[in-house]
mmCIF file of C-alpha atoms in Angstrom:
data_model
loop_
_atom_site.group_PDB
_atom_site.id
_atom_site.type_symbol
_atom_site.label_atom_id
_atom_site.label_comp_id
_atom_site.label_asym_id
_atom_site.label_seq_id
_atom_site.Cartn_x
_atom_site.Cartn_y
_atom_site.Cartn_z
ATOM 1 C CA MET A 1 0.319 0.061 0.108
ATOM 2 C CA SER A 2 2.879 2.535 0.822
ATOM 3 C CA GLU A 3 4.498 1.887 -2.368
ATOM 4 C CA LEU A 4 1.401 2.858 -4.332
ATOM 5 C CA ARG A 5 0.837 5.543 -2.175
ATOM 6 C CA GLU A 6 3.966 6.725 -3.040
ATOM 7 C CA ARG A 7 3.603 5.716 -6.993
ATOM 8 C CA SER A 8 0.539 8.033 -6.762
ATOM 9 C CA ALA A 9 2.246 11.205 -5.257
ATOM 10 C CA GLY A 10 4.877 11.020 -8.026
ATOM 11 C CA PHE A 11 2.393 11.008 -10.155
ATOM 12 C CA ASP A 12 0.460 14.097 -8.969
ATOM 13 C CA ASP A 13 4.083 16.087 -9.003
ATOM 14 C CA VAL A 14 4.535 15.118 -12.586
ATOM 15 C CA GLU A 15 1.015 16.969 -13.189
ATOM 16 C CA ASP A 16 1.687 19.507 -11.424
ATOM 17 C CA TYR A 17 5.089 20.175 -13.218
ATOM 18 C CA GLU A 18 4.202 19.326 -16.495
ATOM 19 C CA ALA A 19 0.776 22.032 -15.944
ATOM 20 C CA VAL A 20 1.067 25.085 -18.098
ATOM 21 C CA PRO A 21 0.843 28.339 -16.006
ATOM 22 C CA TRP A 22 -1.911 30.885 -16.496
ATOM 23 C CA ASN A 23 0.161 33.562 -17.903
ATOM 24 C CA TYR A 24 1.720 31.205 -20.509
ATOM 25 C CA ARG A 25 -1.484 30.229 -22.379
ATOM 26 C CA ALA A 26 -3.607 31.091 -24.592
ATOM 27 C CA ILE A 27 -7.346 32.894 -24.916
ATOM 28 C CA PHE A 28 -9.164 29.227 -25.245
ATOM 29 C CA GLY A 29 -7.622 25.545 -23.794
ATOM 30 C CA SER A 30 -5.143 25.209 -21.291
ATOM 31 C CA PHE A 31 -2.680 24.569 -23.626
ATOM 32 C CA LYS A 32 0.445 26.659 -23.814
ATOM 33 C CA GLY A 33 0.542 30.029 -26.324
ATOM 34 C CA VAL A 34 2.891 31.153 -28.915
ATOM 35 C CA PRO A 35 5.912 33.524 -28.191
ATOM 36 C CA TRP A 36 5.449 37.095 -29.389
ATOM 37 C CA TRP A 37 7.446 36.956 -32.539
ATOM 38 C CA ALA A 38 5.853 33.861 -33.170
ATOM 39 C CA ALA A 39 2.036 36.084 -33.064
ATOM 40 C CA ILE A 40 3.819 38.329 -34.728
ATOM 41 C CA LEU A 41 4.816 36.636 -37.809
ATOM 42 C CA CYS A 42 1.290 35.058 -38.060
ATOM 43 C CA ALA A 43 0.177 38.404 -38.662
ATOM 44 C CA LEU A 44 3.590 39.567 -41.037
ATOM 45 C CA VAL A 45 3.672 36.845 -43.219
ATOM 46 C CA PRO A 46 -0.055 36.853 -44.655
ATOM 47 C CA ALA A 47 0.154 40.155 -45.092
ATOM 48 C CA PHE A 48 2.879 40.058 -47.225
ATOM 49 C CA ILE A 49 1.945 37.821 -49.484
ATOM 50 C CA GLY A 50 -1.859 39.310 -49.781
ATOM 51 C CA ALA A 51 -0.384 42.684 -50.292
ATOM 52 C CA PHE A 52 2.233 41.116 -53.380
ATOM 53 C CA ILE A 53 -1.248 39.411 -54.954
ATOM 54 C CA ASP A 54 -3.123 42.915 -54.799
ATOM 55 C CA ILE A 55 0.066 45.518 -56.157
ATOM 56 C CA ASN A 56 1.361 43.051 -58.472
ATOM 57 C CA SER A 57 -2.089 42.684 -59.751
ATOM 58 C CA SER A 58 -3.542 46.472 -59.409
ATOM 59 C CA LYS A 59 -0.675 48.306 -58.320
ATOM 60 C CA THR A 60 -2.594 48.588 -54.846
ATOM 61 C CA VAL A 61 -3.595 46.756 -51.642
ATOM 62 C CA GLY A 62 -7.675 45.222 -52.317
ATOM 63 C CA TRP A 63 -10.072 42.937 -50.766
ATOM 64 C CA THR A 64 -6.810 39.307 -50.953
ATOM 65 C CA PHE A 65 -4.880 41.879 -48.500
ATOM 66 C CA ASN A 66 -7.323 42.851 -46.118
ATOM 67 C CA ALA A 67 -8.541 39.658 -45.539
ATOM 68 C CA VAL A 68 -5.522 37.995 -44.757
ATOM 69 C CA PHE A 69 -4.537 40.544 -42.767
ATOM 70 C CA PHE A 70 -7.366 40.946 -40.791
ATOM 71 C CA VAL A 71 -7.478 36.661 -40.251
ATOM 72 C CA GLY A 72 -3.804 37.234 -39.190
ATOM 73 C CA ALA A 73 -3.845 39.676 -36.487
ATOM 74 C CA LEU A 74 -6.531 37.966 -35.385
ATOM 75 C CA ALA A 75 -4.752 34.303 -34.687
ATOM 76 C CA GLY A 76 -1.739 36.064 -33.268
ATOM 77 C CA ILE A 77 -3.807 37.941 -30.633
ATOM 78 C CA LEU A 78 -5.602 35.029 -29.800
ATOM 79 C CA LEU A 79 -2.958 32.378 -29.849
ATOM 80 C CA VAL A 80 -0.126 34.525 -27.871
ATOM 81 C CA GLN A 81 0.950 33.766 -24.848
ATOM 82 C CA ARG A 82 -0.808 35.804 -21.468
ATOM 83 C CA ARG A 83 2.319 37.942 -20.410
ATOM 84 C CA SER A 84 2.977 38.737 -24.399
ATOM 85 C CA LEU A 85 0.472 40.437 -25.295
ATOM 86 C CA PHE A 86 1.162 43.687 -25.601
ATOM 87 C CA ALA A 87 2.989 43.065 -28.943
ATOM 88 C CA PRO A 88 0.178 41.902 -30.898
ATOM 89 C CA MET A 89 -1.886 44.740 -30.281
ATOM 90 C CA VAL A 90 0.627 47.097 -31.811
ATOM 91 C CA GLN A 91 1.596 45.079 -34.370
ATOM 92 C CA PRO A 92 -1.735 45.774 -36.882
ATOM 93 C CA PRO A 93 -0.342 50.136 -37.657
ATOM 94 C CA LEU A 94 3.696 48.521 -37.339
ATOM 95 C CA ILE A 95 3.064 46.161 -40.316
ATOM 96 C CA LEU A 96 1.088 47.756 -42.569
ATOM 97 C CA ALA A 97 3.713 50.166 -42.651
ATOM 98 C CA ALA A 98 6.387 47.672 -43.131
ATOM 99 C CA THR A 99 4.980 45.550 -45.823
ATOM 100 C CA VAL A 100 2.752 48.052 -47.666
ATOM 101 C CA PRO A 101 5.884 51.120 -48.992
ATOM 102 C CA LEU A 102 7.968 48.256 -49.718
ATOM 103 C CA LEU A 103 5.700 45.802 -51.904
ATOM 104 C CA VAL A 104 5.264 48.742 -54.026
ATOM 105 C CA MET A 105 8.853 50.022 -54.321
ATOM 106 C CA PHE A 106 9.460 46.819 -55.027
ATOM 107 C CA THR A 107 7.714 45.615 -57.611
ATOM 108 C CA GLY A 108 7.328 48.922 -59.622
ATOM 109 C CA GLY A 109 4.684 50.446 -58.290
ATOM 110 C CA VAL A 110 6.963 53.540 -57.785
ATOM 111 C CA GLN A 111 6.382 56.120 -61.021
ATOM 112 C CA LYS A 112 9.540 57.498 -61.934
ATOM 113 C CA GLY A 113 9.041 61.615 -62.444
ATOM 114 C CA GLY A 114 9.499 63.290 -59.259
ATOM 115 C CA LEU A 115 8.248 63.252 -55.421
ATOM 116 C CA ALA A 116 4.948 63.712 -56.301
ATOM 117 C CA SER A 117 4.417 60.677 -58.218
ATOM 118 C CA MET A 118 6.688 58.657 -55.725
ATOM 119 C CA ALA A 119 4.352 59.770 -53.157
ATOM 120 C CA ILE A 120 1.097 59.100 -55.009
ATOM 121 C CA GLY A 121 2.397 55.561 -55.625
ATOM 122 C CA LEU A 122 3.037 55.176 -52.440
ATOM 123 C CA GLY A 123 0.720 56.661 -50.714
ATOM 124 C CA ARG A 124 -2.419 55.345 -52.441
ATOM 125 C CA PRO A 125 -1.835 51.918 -51.186
ATOM 126 C CA LEU A 126 -1.083 53.079 -47.269
ATOM 127 C CA ILE A 127 -4.930 55.026 -48.331
ATOM 128 C CA ASP A 128 -6.785 52.170 -49.540
ATOM 129 C CA SER A 129 -5.632 49.606 -46.468
ATOM 130 C CA PHE A 130 -6.414 52.086 -43.804
ATOM 131 C CA PRO A 131 -9.757 51.606 -43.181
ATOM 132 C CA VAL A 132 -8.826 47.614 -42.418
ATOM 133 C CA MET A 133 -6.056 48.796 -40.399
ATOM 134 C CA ALA A 134 -8.000 50.528 -38.117
ATOM 135 C CA VAL A 135 -10.273 48.063 -37.672
ATOM 136 C CA THR A 136 -8.143 45.538 -36.964
ATOM 137 C CA THR A 137 -5.861 47.659 -33.830
ATOM 138 C CA ALA A 138 -9.194 47.977 -32.739
ATOM 139 C CA VAL A 139 -10.024 44.157 -32.839
ATOM 140 C CA THR A 140 -6.764 43.369 -30.741
ATOM 141 C CA VAL A 141 -6.955 46.169 -28.520
ATOM 142 C CA ALA A 142 -10.400 45.023 -27.825
ATOM 143 C CA LEU A 143 -9.298 41.681 -27.194
ATOM 144 C CA GLY A 144 -6.097 41.665 -25.607
ATOM 145 C CA ILE A 145 -8.219 44.241 -23.113
ATOM 146 C CA LEU A 146 -10.837 41.484 -23.121
ATOM 147 C CA ARG A 147 -7.585 38.978 -21.811
ATOM 148 C CA ILE A 148 -6.078 41.278 -19.418
ATOM 149 C CA VAL A 149 -9.469 41.023 -17.223
ATOM 150 C CA ILE A 150 -10.123 37.556 -17.736
ATOM 151 C CA GLN A 151 -7.449 35.532 -17.924
ATOM 152 C CA LYS A 152 -6.020 36.164 -13.944
ATOM 153 C CA ASP A 153 -3.808 34.609 -11.772
ATOM 154 C CA PRO A 154 -6.038 31.878 -10.248
ATOM 155 C CA ASN A 155 -4.331 31.885 -6.932
ATOM 156 C CA ARG A 156 -4.282 35.433 -6.276
ATOM 157 C CA PRO A 157 -6.295 35.848 -2.814
ATOM 158 C CA SER A 158 -9.566 37.416 -2.875
ATOM 159 C CA LYS A 159 -11.006 40.516 -1.488
ATOM 160 C CA ASP A 160 -12.398 39.276 1.919
ATOM 161 C CA GLU A 161 -8.426 37.667 2.435
ATOM 162 C CA VAL A 162 -6.942 40.471 1.523
ATOM 163 C CA ARG A 163 -9.151 42.844 4.284
ATOM 164 C CA GLU A 164 -8.656 39.664 6.832
ATOM 165 C CA ALA A 165 -4.709 40.213 5.857
ATOM 166 C CA LYS A 166 -4.971 44.487 6.593
ATOM 167 C CA ALA A 167 -6.554 43.988 9.723
ATOM 168 C CA GLU A 168 -4.461 41.369 11.322
ATOM 169 C CA LEU A 169 -1.656 43.860 10.049
ATOM 170 C CA LYS A 170 -3.401 46.675 11.946
ATOM 171 C CA SER A 171 -4.044 44.315 15.016
ATOM 172 C CA ARG A 172 -0.415 43.917 15.490
ATOM 173 C CA SER A 173 0.935 47.694 15.122
ATOM 174 C CA LYS A 174 -0.922 48.782 17.691
ATOM 175 C CA PRO A 175 1.179 48.949 21.214
ATOM 176 C CA ALA A 176 0.192 45.934 23.793
ATOM 177 C CA ALA A 177 -2.358 46.525 26.466
ATOM 178 C CA ARG A 178 -0.613 47.018 30.110
ATOM 179 C CA LYS A 179 -1.128 44.026 32.588
ATOM 180 C CA PRO A 180 -3.150 44.727 35.938
ATOM 181 C CA LYS A 181 -2.039 45.189 38.798
ATOM 182 C CA PRO A 182 -1.697 41.527 40.955
ATOM 183 C CA ALA A 183 -4.516 41.552 43.668
ATOM 184 C CA ARG A 184 -3.451 42.285 46.841
ATOM 185 C CA ASP A 185 -3.150 39.266 48.664
ATOM 186 C CA ASP A 186 -5.786 39.064 51.813
ATOM 187 C CA ALA A 187 -3.588 36.398 53.875
ATOM 188 C CA ALA A 188 -0.681 39.155 54.319
ATOM 189 C CA GLU A 189 -3.022 41.836 55.320
ATOM 190 C CA ASP A 190 -4.488 39.348 57.952
ATOM 191 C CA ARG A 191 -0.978 38.514 59.499
ATOM 192 C CA PRO A 192 -0.746 40.821 62.291
ATOM 193 C CA ARG A 193 2.065 43.577 61.898
ATOM 194 C CA ARG A 194 4.512 44.268 64.820
ATOM 195 C CA PRO A 195 4.167 46.889 67.112
ATOM 196 C CA ARG A 196 6.380 50.407 66.493
ATOM 197 C CA PRO A 197 8.712 51.757 69.116
ATOM 198 C CA GLU A 198 7.254 54.162 71.340
ATOM 199 C CA ALA A 199 8.715 57.561 70.612
ATOM 200 C CA ARG A 200 11.113 59.078 72.466
ATOM 201 C CA SER A 201 10.405 61.678 74.898
ATOM 202 C CA GLU A 202 11.495 65.506 73.967
ATOM 203 C CA GLY A 203 15.143 65.875 75.685
ATOM 204 C CA ALA A 204 16.206 62.492 75.965
ATOM 205 C CA SER A 205 19.605 61.820 75.038
ATOM 206 C CA ALA A 206 19.686 58.978 71.750
ATOM 207 C CA ARG A 207 23.486 58.598 72.248
ATOM 208 C CA ARG A 208 24.841 55.053 73.411
ATOM 209 C CA PRO A 209 26.290 55.109 77.201
ATOM 210 C CA ARG A 210 30.073 56.405 77.329
ATOM 211 C CA PRO A 211 32.457 53.381 77.948
ATOM 212 C CA GLU A 212 34.181 53.349 80.812
ATOM 213 C CA GLY A 213 37.604 55.076 80.510
ATOM 214 C CA ALA A 214 36.587 57.358 78.041
ATOM 215 C CA PRO A 215 37.443 61.134 78.115
ATOM 216 C CA ALA A 216 34.247 63.264 78.895
ATOM 217 C CA ARG A 217 33.757 64.655 75.201
ATOM 218 C CA ARG A 218 33.625 68.487 75.871
ATOM 219 C CA PRO A 219 31.129 70.436 74.771
ATOM 220 C CA ARG A 220 31.030 72.532 71.329
ATOM 221 C CA PRO A 221 31.564 76.601 71.937
ATOM 222 C CA GLU A 222 28.253 78.001 70.550
#
């Protein structure tokens, strides 16, 4: 029986060790989420592919880029670890600013002829993709805040426990009450008291008798 108990205790320790901590989980389930760099790649790679397809065909972004960009950013914020929510929440504008102008320049979407033509060639895809970028950013930020509110430490103390702990600290900080004086002993009061020596009469000499053969003491001059 003792061996079976030890084995069962060992299995329980292994299960507790293999359990994924709450701040490493994704938004659903108890499995481990992806790190922050993988969440960025979830949105960056589809956005790059979608923008490449649209810019090659129409010199600007279209529905292909909008769909894959939104889905990639949504997957990143849902699958990322709870402790790494900041990067997926703010990545949509950064990914858009990094992919679209770069692909426009490499695919020859910028017309030669001056700064005005270059600005038009780079600005048109950015303007066309601004609505989907705004919607995607709002969705990722909302989901990130939702995860922050919902996914909390299950072992955190409750409000009642915090209140009790504060009350205990206050009680400890107060000075200790003074101890009451001990009660008088009645038996000691009932004991007979020794009689006091009678007061000596006025003018009586309290000096000790002079030993024999000792010279007489001279009186002090007044």
